[in-house]
Amino acid sequence: MKRYFKFDELGTNYKREILGGLTTFLSMAYILAVNPSMLSLASVENVPDSMRMDQGAVFVATALAALVGCLFMGIIAKYPIALAPGMGLNAFFAFTVVLTMGIPWQTGLTGVLFSGLIFALLTMSGLREVIINAIPFELKMAVSAGIGLFITFVGLQGAGIVKKEESTLVTLGSIHNPEVLLAVFGIIITIILMAKKLPGAIFIGMVLTAVAGLITGLIAMPDSVVGKMPSVAPTFGAAFEAFGDLSTIFNVQFLIVVLTFLFIDFFDTAGTLVAVANQAGLMKDNKLPRAGKALFADSLATIVGAIFGTSTTTSYIESSAGVAVGARTGFASVVTGMCFLAALLFSPLMGVVTSAVTAPALVIVGVLMVSNLGKIDWQKFEIAVPAFLTMIMMPLTYSIATGIACGFIFYPITMIVAKRHKEIHPIMYGLFFVFIAYFVFVHA
């Protein structure tokens, strides 16, 4: 085992790898609660049951997708990088694909499956680098920041901190509402923990918020802590149902869904791999060894996750917490995967995870993602316009896809006017027409 993971070569040992794997798990364990809540549209009222995914099944699918992803990444690519259904991707799935576009969640899972298959083919063919280089750096950063704003808005809205208002569309919720106060408490305590750089701060913040809710009676006490694993049957294999009616997948709307899943996962994964590998000192000559295997592990995890019944699985930047305490090999990812497997025994605790409990996690993840705004050159107007529209239109239209479409349409326009057309990759022109079609056919 030590020889396979090259413990001696990388200067590590079992203690460091196990501690690193546990730390990474604690840092990202919040996804076990947030993902089922997000995909089931638990924070949204007056939604038909047919549009909601079964929370128990999604909980199991989330844990199993994370298990498979971590094992693939650890054993095949040998990196201390954990995977799980991604934040932002689950928001796009629930609030844009299902709630806004009206696409059945079963067909949405088909889109996730297709994106995973395409990701795998792109990785094997080498086209991945071409596409990555075609998308301007500033737009990549704007997409990440926009998703951060959107996730934060979803969290604040679900907790009642922000609510609907007829005259102004949105306004501040009632601070006299006990559940709103519970969410505010959770956000404050999580911010304090994050400021202190405590490993697993988001997860611990959620736990403390839930405990406060139980003590005050705002959250019902669960019947047990350990219980029978929920059935994954309600979502397992649902991704294949769309093949019974091919008209649901051979249209522009479905193409936009697949491209968005692919785009976000594509760059989120690449960025995370480089960032974590660089932190761990695993980069060689500014290149990532075994990058193909790492990306292939990500695509396989997405495919498996779609089959089980969850949104796109991706690499987690929280893996950096495990690296910070000594993790250097894929053995740490294997440990993280085993933790996700063990978590299946604690499904009764999902009942205490209300919108007030998940709000702190969504807000903090939003803060971390919006930090990418500092990497955009705002002094260049031709860059600032598409970047700003990409970012701002996501929360304002309640659609990640619409934000991406706006930015990618205006980018070629502003660059051509600024006489920088030679810097535009041909792929960007292709995406320009794809997103024009998106507005013409999807929002007709």
Coordinates of C-alpha atoms in Angstrom, one line a residue:
M1 CA 0.0 0.0 0.0
K2 CA 2.8 2.4 1.0
R3 CA 4.7 1.6 -2.2
Y4 CA 1.6 2.0 -4.4
F5 CA 0.8 5.4 -3.1
K6 CA 4.5 6.4 -2.9
F7 CA 4.5 7.4 0.8
D8 CA 8.2 7.6 1.1
E9 CA 8.8 9.5 -2.1
L10 CA 6.2 12.1 -1.1
G11 CA 7.3 12.3 2.6
T12 CA 4.0 11.1 4.2
N13 CA 2.7 8.3 6.3
Y14 CA -0.6 6.6 7.3
K15 CA -1.3 9.1 10.2
R16 CA -1.0 12.1 7.9
E17 CA -3.1 10.6 5.1
I18 CA -5.9 9.4 7.4
L19 CA -6.0 12.7 9.3
G20 CA -6.0 14.5 5.9
G21 CA -8.8 12.4 4.6
L22 CA -10.9 12.9 7.7
T23 CA -10.3 16.7 7.6
T24 CA -11.4 16.8 4.0
F25 CA -14.5 14.9 4.8
L26 CA -15.5 17.2 7.6
S27 CA -14.8 20.2 5.4
M28 CA -17.2 19.0 2.7
A29 CA -19.7 16.8 4.7
Y30 CA -22.2 19.7 4.4
I31 CA -23.0 18.5 0.9
L32 CA -24.8 15.4 2.4
A33 CA -27.4 17.7 3.8
V34 CA -27.4 20.6 1.3
N35 CA -27.6 18.5 -1.9
P36 CA -30.8 16.6 -0.9
S37 CA -32.4 19.9 0.2
M38 CA -31.3 21.6 -3.0
L39 CA -32.4 19.0 -5.5
S40 CA -35.7 18.4 -3.7
L41 CA -36.5 22.1 -3.9
A42 CA -37.1 22.0 -0.1
S43 CA -36.7 25.7 0.3
V44 CA -39.3 26.5 -2.4
E45 CA -43.0 26.6 -1.6
N46 CA -46.0 25.6 -3.8
V47 CA -43.9 23.2 -6.0
P48 CA -45.7 20.1 -7.3
D49 CA -44.5 16.9 -5.8
S50 CA -43.7 15.6 -9.3
M51 CA -41.0 18.2 -9.6
R52 CA -39.4 17.3 -6.3
M53 CA -36.8 14.6 -6.0
D54 CA -37.0 12.2 -3.0
Q55 CA -34.6 13.6 -0.3
G56 CA -33.8 10.2 1.1
A57 CA -32.8 8.8 -2.3
V58 CA -30.8 11.9 -3.1
F59 CA -29.0 11.6 0.2
V60 CA -27.9 8.0 -0.7
A61 CA -27.0 9.0 -4.2
T62 CA -24.9 11.9 -2.9
A63 CA -22.9 9.6 -0.6
L64 CA -22.5 6.9 -3.2
A65 CA -21.4 9.4 -5.9
A66 CA -18.9 10.8 -3.5
L67 CA -17.7 7.4 -2.5
V68 CA -17.1 6.3 -6.1
G69 CA -15.5 9.6 -7.1
C70 CA -13.1 9.6 -4.1
L71 CA -12.1 6.0 -4.8
F72 CA -11.5 6.6 -8.5
M73 CA -9.5 9.8 -7.8
G74 CA -7.5 8.1 -5.0
I75 CA -6.7 4.7 -6.6
I76 CA -6.5 5.6 -10.2
A77 CA -5.2 9.2 -10.2
K78 CA -3.5 9.0 -6.8
Y79 CA -4.4 12.5 -5.8
P80 CA -5.6 13.7 -2.3
I81 CA -8.6 15.3 -4.0
A82 CA -12.1 14.4 -3.0
L83 CA -15.2 14.5 -5.2
A84 CA -19.0 14.9 -4.5
P85 CA -22.0 16.5 -6.2
G86 CA -21.0 20.1 -6.8
M87 CA -22.4 23.3 -5.4
G88 CA -23.6 25.5 -8.1
L89 CA -24.2 22.5 -10.4
N90 CA -27.0 21.3 -8.0
A91 CA -28.4 24.9 -7.9
F92 CA -28.5 25.0 -11.7
F93 CA -30.1 21.6 -11.8
A94 CA -32.9 22.4 -9.3
F95 CA -33.6 26.1 -9.9
T96 CA -32.9 26.5 -13.6
V97 CA -33.4 23.1 -15.3
V98 CA -36.4 21.9 -13.2
L99 CA -38.0 25.1 -11.7
T100 CA -37.4 27.6 -14.5
M101 CA -37.2 25.5 -17.7
G102 CA -39.8 23.1 -16.5
I103 CA -37.7 20.1 -17.5
P104 CA -38.5 16.9 -15.5
W105 CA -35.8 16.0 -13.1
Q106 CA -35.5 12.6 -14.7
T107 CA -34.5 14.3 -18.0
G108 CA -32.2 16.6 -16.0
L109 CA -30.3 13.5 -14.8
T110 CA -30.1 12.4 -18.5
G111 CA -28.4 15.8 -19.1
V112 CA -25.9 15.1 -16.3
L113 CA -25.2 11.6 -17.7
F114 CA -24.6 13.0 -21.2
S115 CA -22.3 15.7 -19.8
G116 CA -20.3 13.0 -18.0
L117 CA -20.0 10.9 -21.1
I118 CA -18.9 13.9 -23.2
F119 CA -16.4 14.9 -20.5
A120 CA -14.9 11.4 -20.6
L121 CA -14.6 11.5 -24.4
L122 CA -13.0 15.0 -24.4
T123 CA -10.5 13.8 -21.8
M124 CA -9.6 10.8 -23.8
S125 CA -9.4 12.7 -27.1
G126 CA -7.3 15.6 -25.8
L127 CA -9.8 18.2 -26.8
R128 CA -10.2 19.3 -23.2
E129 CA -7.2 21.6 -23.5
V130 CA -8.5 23.2 -26.6
I131 CA -11.8 24.0 -25.1
I132 CA -10.3 25.3 -21.8
N133 CA -8.0 27.6 -23.7
A134 CA -10.9 28.9 -25.9
I135 CA -12.9 30.3 -23.0
P136 CA -11.4 33.6 -21.8
F137 CA -10.0 33.5 -18.3
E138 CA -12.1 36.4 -17.2
L139 CA -15.3 34.7 -18.2
K140 CA -14.3 31.6 -16.3
M141 CA -13.9 33.7 -13.2
A142 CA -17.2 35.6 -13.8
V143 CA -19.1 32.3 -14.1
S144 CA -17.7 31.1 -10.7
A145 CA -18.5 34.5 -9.1
G146 CA -22.0 34.6 -10.5
I147 CA -22.7 31.1 -9.2
G148 CA -21.5 32.3 -5.8
L149 CA -23.9 35.2 -5.8
F150 CA -26.7 32.9 -7.0
I151 CA -26.1 30.3 -4.3
T152 CA -26.0 33.0 -1.6
F153 CA -29.3 34.4 -2.8
V154 CA -30.8 30.9 -2.7
G155 CA -29.6 30.4 0.9
L156 CA -30.8 33.8 2.1
Q157 CA -34.2 33.3 0.4
G158 CA -34.7 29.8 1.7
A159 CA -34.0 30.9 5.3
G160 CA -36.4 33.9 5.0
I161 CA -33.6 36.5 5.4
V162 CA -34.6 37.7 2.0
K163 CA -38.2 37.5 0.9
K164 CA -40.5 38.5 -2.0
E165 CA -41.9 42.0 -2.1
E166 CA -44.4 43.3 -4.6
S167 CA -43.0 46.8 -5.1
T168 CA -39.3 46.1 -4.9
L169 CA -39.3 42.3 -5.9
V170 CA -37.1 41.5 -2.9
T171 CA -36.7 42.9 0.6
L172 CA -35.3 42.0 4.0
G173 CA -37.3 39.3 5.9
S174 CA -38.6 39.8 9.4
I175 CA -35.9 39.8 12.0
H176 CA -38.5 38.9 14.6
N177 CA -39.0 35.5 12.9
P178 CA -37.3 32.8 15.1
E179 CA -36.2 30.7 12.1
V180 CA -34.7 33.8 10.5
L181 CA -32.8 34.5 13.7
L182 CA -31.6 30.9 13.8
A183 CA -30.2 31.3 10.2
V184 CA -28.5 34.6 11.2
F185 CA -27.0 32.9 14.2
G186 CA -25.7 30.1 12.0
I187 CA -24.2 32.5 9.5
I188 CA -22.4 34.5 12.2
I189 CA -21.0 31.5 14.0
T190 CA -19.8 30.0 10.7
I191 CA -18.1 33.3 9.7
I192 CA -16.3 33.3 13.0
L193 CA -15.1 29.7 12.5
M194 CA -14.0 30.4 9.0
A195 CA -12.1 33.6 10.1
K196 CA -10.3 31.4 12.6
K197 CA -9.4 29.0 9.8
L198 CA -10.8 26.0 11.6
P199 CA -10.9 22.9 9.5
G200 CA -14.4 21.8 8.8
A201 CA -15.8 25.2 9.7
I202 CA -18.8 25.0 7.4
F203 CA -19.8 21.6 8.7
I204 CA -19.3 22.6 12.3
G205 CA -21.3 25.7 11.7
M206 CA -24.2 23.6 10.4
V207 CA -24.0 21.3 13.4
L208 CA -24.0 24.2 15.9
T209 CA -26.9 25.8 14.1
A210 CA -28.9 22.5 14.2
V211 CA -28.1 22.1 17.9
A212 CA -29.3 25.6 18.6
G213 CA -32.5 24.8 16.7
L214 CA -33.0 21.6 18.7
I215 CA -32.5 23.4 22.0
T216 CA -34.9 26.2 21.1
G217 CA -37.5 23.8 19.7
L218 CA -37.3 25.4 16.2
I219 CA -36.2 22.0 14.9
A220 CA -37.9 18.7 15.8
M221 CA -35.8 16.2 17.6
P222 CA -35.0 13.2 15.4
D223 CA -36.3 9.7 16.5
S224 CA -32.8 8.3 16.3
V225 CA -29.2 9.0 15.2
V226 CA -28.4 5.8 13.4
G227 CA -31.0 4.2 11.2
K228 CA -31.7 2.2 8.1
M229 CA -30.3 3.5 4.8
P230 CA -33.1 5.2 2.7
S231 CA -34.0 3.5 -0.6
V232 CA -32.3 4.9 -3.7
A233 CA -35.0 3.3 -5.9
P234 CA -36.9 6.6 -6.5
T235 CA -33.9 8.1 -8.4
F236 CA -31.8 5.1 -9.4
G237 CA -31.8 4.7 -13.2
A238 CA -34.2 7.6 -13.7
A239 CA -31.6 9.1 -16.1
F240 CA -32.5 6.5 -18.7
E241 CA -36.2 7.2 -18.7
A242 CA -35.8 10.1 -21.2
F243 CA -34.7 7.5 -23.8
G244 CA -38.3 6.4 -24.0
D245 CA -39.2 9.7 -25.7
L246 CA -36.3 11.0 -27.7
S247 CA -38.0 14.3 -28.4
T248 CA -37.2 15.3 -24.8
I249 CA -33.5 15.2 -25.5
F250 CA -33.1 16.1 -29.1
N251 CA -33.8 19.8 -28.8
V252 CA -31.9 23.1 -28.2
Q253 CA -33.2 23.4 -24.6
F254 CA -31.6 20.0 -23.7
L255 CA -28.4 20.9 -25.5
I256 CA -28.1 24.1 -23.4
V257 CA -28.6 22.0 -20.2
V258 CA -25.8 19.5 -21.2
L259 CA -23.4 22.3 -22.3
T260 CA -23.9 24.2 -19.0
F261 CA -23.3 21.1 -16.9
L262 CA -20.3 20.3 -19.0
F263 CA -18.9 23.9 -18.9
I264 CA -19.2 24.4 -15.2
D265 CA -17.8 21.0 -14.3
F266 CA -15.1 21.3 -16.9
F267 CA -13.5 24.4 -15.4
D268 CA -14.4 23.8 -11.8
T269 CA -12.5 20.5 -11.9
A270 CA -9.5 21.9 -13.8
G271 CA -9.2 24.8 -11.4
T272 CA -9.5 22.6 -8.3
L273 CA -7.0 20.1 -9.5
V274 CA -4.4 22.7 -10.3
A275 CA -5.0 24.6 -7.0
V276 CA -4.8 21.6 -4.7
A277 CA -1.9 19.9 -6.5
N278 CA 0.0 23.1 -6.4
Q279 CA -0.6 23.5 -2.7
A280 CA 0.5 19.9 -2.1
G281 CA 3.7 20.5 -4.2
L282 CA 2.7 17.9 -6.7
M283 CA 3.1 20.1 -9.8
K284 CA 6.0 19.3 -12.1
D285 CA 7.3 22.0 -14.5
N286 CA 4.1 23.8 -14.1
K287 CA 2.2 20.8 -15.3
L288 CA -0.1 18.3 -13.5
P289 CA 1.1 14.7 -13.7
R290 CA -1.7 12.2 -14.4
A291 CA -4.1 15.1 -15.3
G292 CA -5.9 12.8 -17.7
K293 CA -6.5 10.2 -15.1
A294 CA -7.7 12.8 -12.6
L295 CA -10.2 14.3 -15.1
F296 CA -11.3 10.8 -16.2
A297 CA -12.0 10.0 -12.6
D298 CA -14.2 13.1 -12.4
S299 CA -16.2 12.2 -15.5
L300 CA -16.7 8.6 -14.3
A301 CA -18.0 9.9 -10.9
T302 CA -20.4 12.1 -12.8
I303 CA -21.7 9.2 -14.8
V304 CA -22.2 7.0 -11.8
G305 CA -23.8 9.8 -9.8
A306 CA -26.3 10.5 -12.6
I307 CA -27.3 6.8 -12.6
F308 CA -27.8 6.8 -8.8
G309 CA -29.7 10.0 -9.0
T310 CA -27.8 13.2 -8.3
S311 CA -26.4 16.2 -10.1
T312 CA -22.9 16.5 -11.5
T313 CA -20.1 15.2 -9.3
T314 CA -16.9 17.3 -9.3
S315 CA -13.6 17.9 -7.4
Y316 CA -13.9 19.8 -4.2
I317 CA -11.6 22.7 -3.3
E318 CA -12.2 21.7 0.3
S319 CA -9.6 19.0 -0.4
S320 CA -7.1 21.8 0.3
A321 CA -8.0 21.5 4.0
G322 CA -6.8 17.9 4.0
V323 CA -3.6 18.8 2.2
A324 CA -3.0 21.6 4.8
V325 CA -2.8 18.9 7.5
G326 CA -0.4 16.7 5.6
A327 CA -2.3 14.7 2.9
R328 CA -0.2 14.1 -0.2
T329 CA -1.5 10.9 -1.8
G330 CA -4.6 9.2 -3.1
F331 CA -4.9 7.2 0.1
A332 CA -6.4 10.3 1.8
S333 CA -9.1 10.4 -0.9
V334 CA -9.9 6.7 -0.2
V335 CA -10.3 7.6 3.5
T336 CA -12.7 10.4 2.6
G337 CA -14.7 8.0 0.4
M338 CA -15.0 5.5 3.3
C339 CA -16.3 8.4 5.5
F340 CA -19.0 9.1 2.9
L341 CA -19.9 5.4 3.0
A342 CA -20.2 5.4 6.8
A343 CA -22.4 8.5 6.6
L344 CA -25.2 6.4 5.1
L345 CA -25.9 5.0 8.5
F346 CA -26.9 8.5 9.9
S347 CA -29.8 9.2 7.5
P348 CA -32.2 10.0 10.5
L349 CA -30.2 13.2 11.1
M350 CA -31.3 14.6 7.8
G351 CA -34.5 15.7 9.4
V352 CA -32.7 18.4 11.4
V353 CA -31.2 19.9 8.3
T354 CA -33.7 22.8 7.6
S355 CA -33.3 25.8 5.4
A356 CA -31.9 27.7 8.4
V357 CA -29.2 25.1 8.9
T358 CA -28.1 25.0 5.2
A359 CA -28.2 28.8 4.8
P360 CA -24.7 29.3 6.5
A361 CA -23.1 26.8 4.1
L362 CA -24.6 28.4 1.0
V363 CA -23.6 31.9 2.1
I364 CA -20.0 30.9 2.9
V365 CA -19.6 28.9 -0.3
G366 CA -20.9 32.0 -2.1
V367 CA -18.3 34.2 -0.4
L368 CA -15.5 31.8 -1.5
M369 CA -16.7 31.7 -5.1
V370 CA -17.1 35.4 -5.4
S371 CA -13.5 35.9 -4.5
N372 CA -12.7 35.2 -8.1
L373 CA -13.9 38.7 -9.0
G374 CA -10.5 40.0 -8.0
K375 CA -8.9 38.1 -10.9
I376 CA -10.9 40.0 -13.6
D377 CA -9.4 43.1 -15.3
W378 CA -12.2 45.6 -14.7
Q379 CA -10.3 48.4 -16.3
K380 CA -10.9 47.0 -19.8
F381 CA -14.5 47.7 -20.7
E382 CA -14.7 45.1 -23.3
I383 CA -13.9 42.5 -20.7
A384 CA -15.8 44.1 -17.8
V385 CA -19.2 44.2 -19.7
P386 CA -19.5 40.4 -20.5
A387 CA -18.0 39.5 -17.1
F388 CA -20.4 41.7 -15.2
L389 CA -23.4 40.5 -17.2
T390 CA -22.4 36.9 -16.7
M391 CA -22.2 37.4 -13.0
I392 CA -25.2 39.7 -12.3
M393 CA -27.7 38.0 -14.5
M394 CA -27.5 34.7 -12.7
P395 CA -29.2 35.9 -9.4
L396 CA -31.4 38.5 -11.1
T397 CA -32.9 36.0 -13.6
Y398 CA -32.7 33.1 -11.1
S399 CA -30.8 31.2 -13.8
I400 CA -27.1 30.2 -14.1
A401 CA -27.6 29.3 -17.8
T402 CA -29.0 32.8 -18.6
G403 CA -26.1 34.5 -17.0
I404 CA -23.6 32.4 -19.0
A405 CA -25.6 33.0 -22.2
C406 CA -25.6 36.8 -21.7
G407 CA -21.8 37.0 -21.0
F408 CA -20.9 34.7 -23.9
I409 CA -23.1 36.6 -26.3
F410 CA -21.6 40.0 -25.4
Y411 CA -18.0 38.9 -25.3
P412 CA -17.5 38.6 -29.1
I413 CA -19.4 41.9 -29.6
T414 CA -17.4 44.0 -27.2
M415 CA -14.1 42.4 -28.3
I416 CA -14.8 43.1 -32.0
V417 CA -15.8 46.7 -31.3
A418 CA -12.6 47.1 -29.3
K419 CA -10.7 45.8 -32.3
R420 CA -9.5 42.7 -30.4
H421 CA -11.2 40.2 -32.7
K422 CA -8.0 38.3 -33.3
E423 CA -8.0 37.3 -29.7
I424 CA -11.4 35.6 -30.0
H425 CA -11.2 31.8 -30.4
P426 CA -13.4 30.3 -33.1
I427 CA -15.1 28.2 -30.5
M428 CA -16.4 31.4 -28.8
Y429 CA -18.1 32.3 -32.1
G430 CA -19.8 28.9 -32.1
L431 CA -21.0 29.4 -28.5
F432 CA -22.3 32.9 -29.5
F433 CA -24.7 31.3 -31.9
V434 CA -25.6 28.5 -29.5
F435 CA -26.6 30.9 -26.8
I436 CA -28.5 33.1 -29.3
A437 CA -30.5 29.9 -30.1
Y438 CA -31.0 29.5 -26.4
F439 CA -32.8 32.8 -26.1
V440 CA -34.8 32.3 -29.3
F441 CA -36.0 28.8 -28.6
V442 CA -35.9 28.3 -24.9
H443 CA -37.2 31.7 -23.9
A444 CA -39.6 32.1 -26.8

